Amino acid sequence: EVQLVESGGGLVQAGGSLRLSCAASGFPFDDYAIGWFRQAPGKEREGVSCIYSSVGTAYYADSVKGRFTAASDNAKNTVYLQMNALKPGDTAVYYCAAVGSCGIRLGVLYMDEDNYWGQGTQVTVSS
């Protein structure tokens, strides 16, 4: 059974930090990149970050660059998103997904061929 399970969300004050986890199982972890998306109420889903766990290469949206860091623990088939200097605008449900490819195209983070999704974890940043 394919599973992506996010955890680590919560309520934090502006300027604080959270670390999200995405534990994957049931599919060949190294064959996919793991992307992080977020969706705030009334807004479109936004790609936040993506990492190729096989090589450790990560990409970020401009909105989080310099504040968020993606990392992977291949032994645990788990990807992390360390979020620092959080802002109220970061408030959203965060999802991880196994994607076929990702990177920066024309200066913008892209993620293609989303295959498997987690259930999401709520991040709320208070001002």
CSV table of N, CA and C in Angstrom, one decimal, residues 55-118:
chain,number,residue,atom,x,y,z
A,55,VAL,N,20.0,12.1,-4.6
A,55,VAL,CA,21.2,13.0,-4.7
A,55,VAL,C,21.2,14.1,-3.7
A,56,GLY,N,20.1,14.4,-3.0
A,56,GLY,CA,20.1,15.4,-2.1
A,56,GLY,C,19.9,16.8,-2.6
A,57,THR,N,19.5,16.9,-3.9
A,57,THR,CA,19.3,18.2,-4.5
A,57,THR,C,17.9,18.7,-4.2
A,58,ALA,N,17.8,19.9,-3.7
A,58,ALA,CA,16.5,20.5,-3.4
A,58,ALA,C,16.3,21.8,-4.1
A,59,TYR,N,15.0,22.2,-4.3
A,59,TYR,CA,14.7,23.4,-5.0
A,59,TYR,C,13.6,24.1,-4.1
A,60,TYR,N,13.5,25.4,-4.3
A,60,TYR,CA,12.5,26.1,-3.4
A,60,TYR,C,11.8,27.2,-4.2
A,61,ALA,N,10.6,27.5,-3.8
A,61,ALA,CA,9.9,28.6,-4.3
A,61,ALA,C,10.5,29.9,-3.7
A,62,ASP,N,10.4,31.0,-4.4
A,62,ASP,CA,11.0,32.2,-4.0
A,62,ASP,C,10.4,32.7,-2.6
A,63,SER,N,9.2,32.3,-2.4
A,63,SER,CA,8.5,32.8,-1.2
A,63,SER,C,9.1,32.1,0.1
A,64,VAL,N,9.8,31.0,0.0
A,64,VAL,CA,10.4,30.4,1.1
A,64,VAL,C,11.9,30.2,1.1
A,65,LYS,N,12.5,30.6,0.0
A,65,LYS,CA,13.9,30.5,-0.2
A,65,LYS,C,14.7,31.2,0.9
A,66,GLY,N,15.6,30.5,1.5
A,66,GLY,CA,16.4,31.1,2.6
A,66,GLY,C,15.8,30.9,4.0
A,67,ARG,N,14.5,30.5,4.0
A,67,ARG,CA,13.9,30.2,5.3
A,67,ARG,C,13.5,28.7,5.5
A,68,PHE,N,13.2,28.0,4.4
A,68,PHE,CA,12.9,26.6,4.4
A,68,PHE,C,14.0,25.8,3.9
A,69,THR,N,14.2,24.6,4.5
A,69,THR,CA,15.3,23.7,4.0
A,69,THR,C,14.7,22.3,4.0
A,70,ALA,N,14.8,21.6,2.8
A,70,ALA,CA,14.4,20.2,2.7
A,70,ALA,C,15.6,19.3,2.8
A,71,ALA,N,15.4,18.2,3.4
A,71,ALA,CA,16.4,17.2,3.6
A,71,ALA,C,15.7,15.8,3.6
A,72,SER,N,16.6,14.8,3.4
A,72,SER,CA,16.0,13.4,3.3
A,72,SER,C,16.9,12.5,4.1
A,73,ASP,N,16.2,11.5,4.7
A,73,ASP,CA,16.9,10.4,5.3
A,73,ASP,C,16.5,9.1,4.6
A,74,ASN,N,17.3,8.7,3.6
A,74,ASN,CA,17.0,7.7,2.7
A,74,ASN,C,16.8,6.3,3.5
A,75,ALA,N,17.5,6.2,4.6
A,75,ALA,CA,17.4,4.9,5.3
A,75,ALA,C,16.0,4.8,5.9
A,76,LYS,N,15.3,5.9,6.1
A,76,LYS,CA,14.0,5.9,6.7
A,76,LYS,C,12.9,6.2,5.7
A,77,ASN,N,13.3,6.4,4.4
A,77,ASN,CA,12.4,6.9,3.4
A,77,ASN,C,11.5,8.1,3.9
A,78,THR,N,12.2,9.0,4.4
A,78,THR,CA,11.6,10.2,5.0
A,78,THR,C,12.2,11.5,4.5
A,79,VAL,N,11.4,12.4,4.2
A,79,VAL,CA,11.8,13.7,3.8
A,79,VAL,C,11.4,14.7,4.9
A,80,TYR,N,12.2,15.7,5.1
A,80,TYR,CA,11.9,16.7,6.1
A,80,TYR,C,11.8,18.1,5.5
A,81,LEU,N,11.0,19.0,6.1
A,81,LEU,CA,11.0,20.4,5.6
A,81,LEU,C,11.2,21.2,6.9
A,82,GLN,N,12.4,21.7,7.1
A,82,GLN,CA,12.7,22.6,8.2
A,82,GLN,C,12.2,24.0,7.8
A,83,MET,N,11.3,24.6,8.6
A,83,MET,CA,10.8,25.9,8.3
A,83,MET,C,11.2,26.8,9.4
A,84,ASN,N,11.9,27.8,9.1
A,84,ASN,CA,12.4,28.8,10.0
A,84,ASN,C,11.8,30.2,9.7
A,85,ALA,N,11.9,31.1,10.6
A,85,ALA,CA,11.5,32.5,10.4
A,85,ALA,C,10.0,32.5,9.8
A,86,LEU,N,9.2,31.7,10.4
A,86,LEU,CA,7.8,31.6,9.8
A,86,LEU,C,7.0,32.9,9.9
A,87,LYS,N,6.2,33.1,8.9
A,87,LYS,CA,5.4,34.3,8.8
A,87,LYS,C,3.9,33.9,8.8
A,88,PRO,N,3.0,34.8,9.2
A,88,PRO,CA,1.6,34.4,9.1
A,88,PRO,C,1.2,34.0,7.7
A,89,GLY,N,1.8,34.5,6.7
A,89,GLY,CA,1.5,34.1,5.3
A,89,GLY,C,1.9,32.7,5.0
A,90,ASP,N,2.6,32.0,5.9
A,90,ASP,CA,3.0,30.6,5.7
A,90,ASP,C,1.8,29.7,6.2
A,91,THR,N,0.8,30.2,6.8
A,91,THR,CA,-0.3,29.4,7.3
A,91,THR,C,-1.0,28.7,6.2
A,92,ALA,N,-1.1,27.4,6.3
A,92,ALA,CA,-1.7,26.6,5.3
A,92,ALA,C,-1.7,25.1,5.7
A,93,VAL,N,-2.4,24.3,4.9
A,93,VAL,CA,-2.2,22.9,5.1
A,93,VAL,C,-1.0,22.5,4.1
A,94,TYR,N,-0.1,21.8,4.7
A,94,TYR,CA,1.1,21.4,3.9
A,94,TYR,C,1.0,19.9,3.6
A,95,TYR,N,1.3,19.6,2.3
A,95,TYR,CA,1.2,18.3,1.8
A,95,TYR,C,2.5,17.9,1.2
A,96,CYS,N,2.8,16.6,1.3
A,96,CYS,CA,4.0,16.1,0.5
A,96,CYS,C,3.4,15.2,-0.6
A,97,ALA,N,4.2,15.1,-1.6
A,97,ALA,CA,3.7,14.2,-2.8
A,97,ALA,C,5.0,13.7,-3.5
A,98,ALA,N,4.8,12.5,-4.0
A,98,ALA,CA,5.9,11.9,-4.8
A,98,ALA,C,5.6,12.4,-6.3
A,99,VAL,N,6.6,13.1,-6.8
A,99,VAL,CA,6.5,13.6,-8.1
A,99,VAL,C,7.6,13.1,-9.1
A,100,GLY,N,7.2,13.1,-10.4
A,100,GLY,CA,8.2,12.5,-11.3
A,100,GLY,C,9.4,13.4,-11.5
A,101,SER,N,9.2,14.7,-11.5
A,101,SER,CA,10.3,15.6,-11.8
A,101,SER,C,10.0,16.9,-11.2
A,102,CYS,N,11.1,17.7,-10.9
A,102,CYS,CA,10.9,19.0,-10.3
A,102,CYS,C,12.2,19.8,-10.6
A,103,GLY,N,12.1,21.1,-10.4
A,103,GLY,CA,13.3,21.9,-10.6
A,103,GLY,C,12.9,23.4,-10.7
A,104,ILE,N,13.7,24.1,-11.3
A,104,ILE,CA,13.5,25.6,-11.5
A,104,ILE,C,13.4,25.8,-13.0
A,105,ARG,N,12.3,26.3,-13.5
A,105,ARG,CA,12.1,26.6,-14.9
A,105,ARG,C,11.7,28.0,-15.0
A,106,LEU,N,12.5,28.8,-15.8
A,106,LEU,CA,12.2,30.2,-16.0
A,106,LEU,C,12.1,30.9,-14.6
A,107,GLY,N,12.9,30.5,-13.7
A,107,GLY,CA,13.0,31.1,-12.4
A,107,GLY,C,11.9,30.7,-11.4
A,108,VAL,N,11.1,29.8,-11.8
A,108,VAL,CA,10.0,29.4,-11.0
A,108,VAL,C,10.1,27.9,-10.7
A,109,LEU,N,9.7,27.5,-9.4
A,109,LEU,CA,9.7,26.1,-9.0
A,109,LEU,C,8.6,25.4,-9.8
A,110,TYR,N,8.9,24.3,-10.4
A,110,TYR,CA,7.9,23.4,-11.0
A,110,TYR,C,8.0,22.0,-10.4
A,111,MET,N,6.9,21.3,-10.5
A,111,MET,CA,6.8,19.9,-10.1
A,111,MET,C,5.8,19.2,-11.0
A,112,ASP,N,6.3,18.2,-11.7
A,112,ASP,CA,5.5,17.5,-12.7
A,112,ASP,C,5.1,16.1,-12.2
A,113,GLU,N,4.0,15.6,-12.8
A,113,GLU,CA,3.7,14.2,-12.6
A,113,GLU,C,3.5,13.8,-11.2
A,114,ASP,N,2.7,14.5,-10.5
A,114,ASP,CA,2.4,14.1,-9.1
A,114,ASP,C,1.7,12.8,-9.1
A,115,ASN,N,2.2,11.9,-8.3
A,115,ASN,CA,1.7,10.6,-8.3
A,115,ASN,C,0.9,10.2,-7.0
A,116,TYR,N,1.6,10.3,-5.8
A,116,TYR,CA,1.1,9.9,-4.6
A,116,TYR,C,1.1,11.1,-3.6
A,117,TRP,N,0.0,11.2,-2.8
A,117,TRP,CA,-0.1,12.4,-1.9
A,117,TRP,C,-0.3,11.9,-0.5
A,118,GLY,N,0.2,12.7,0.4
A,118,GLY,CA,-0.2,12.6,1.8
A,118,GLY,C,-1.5,13.2,2.2
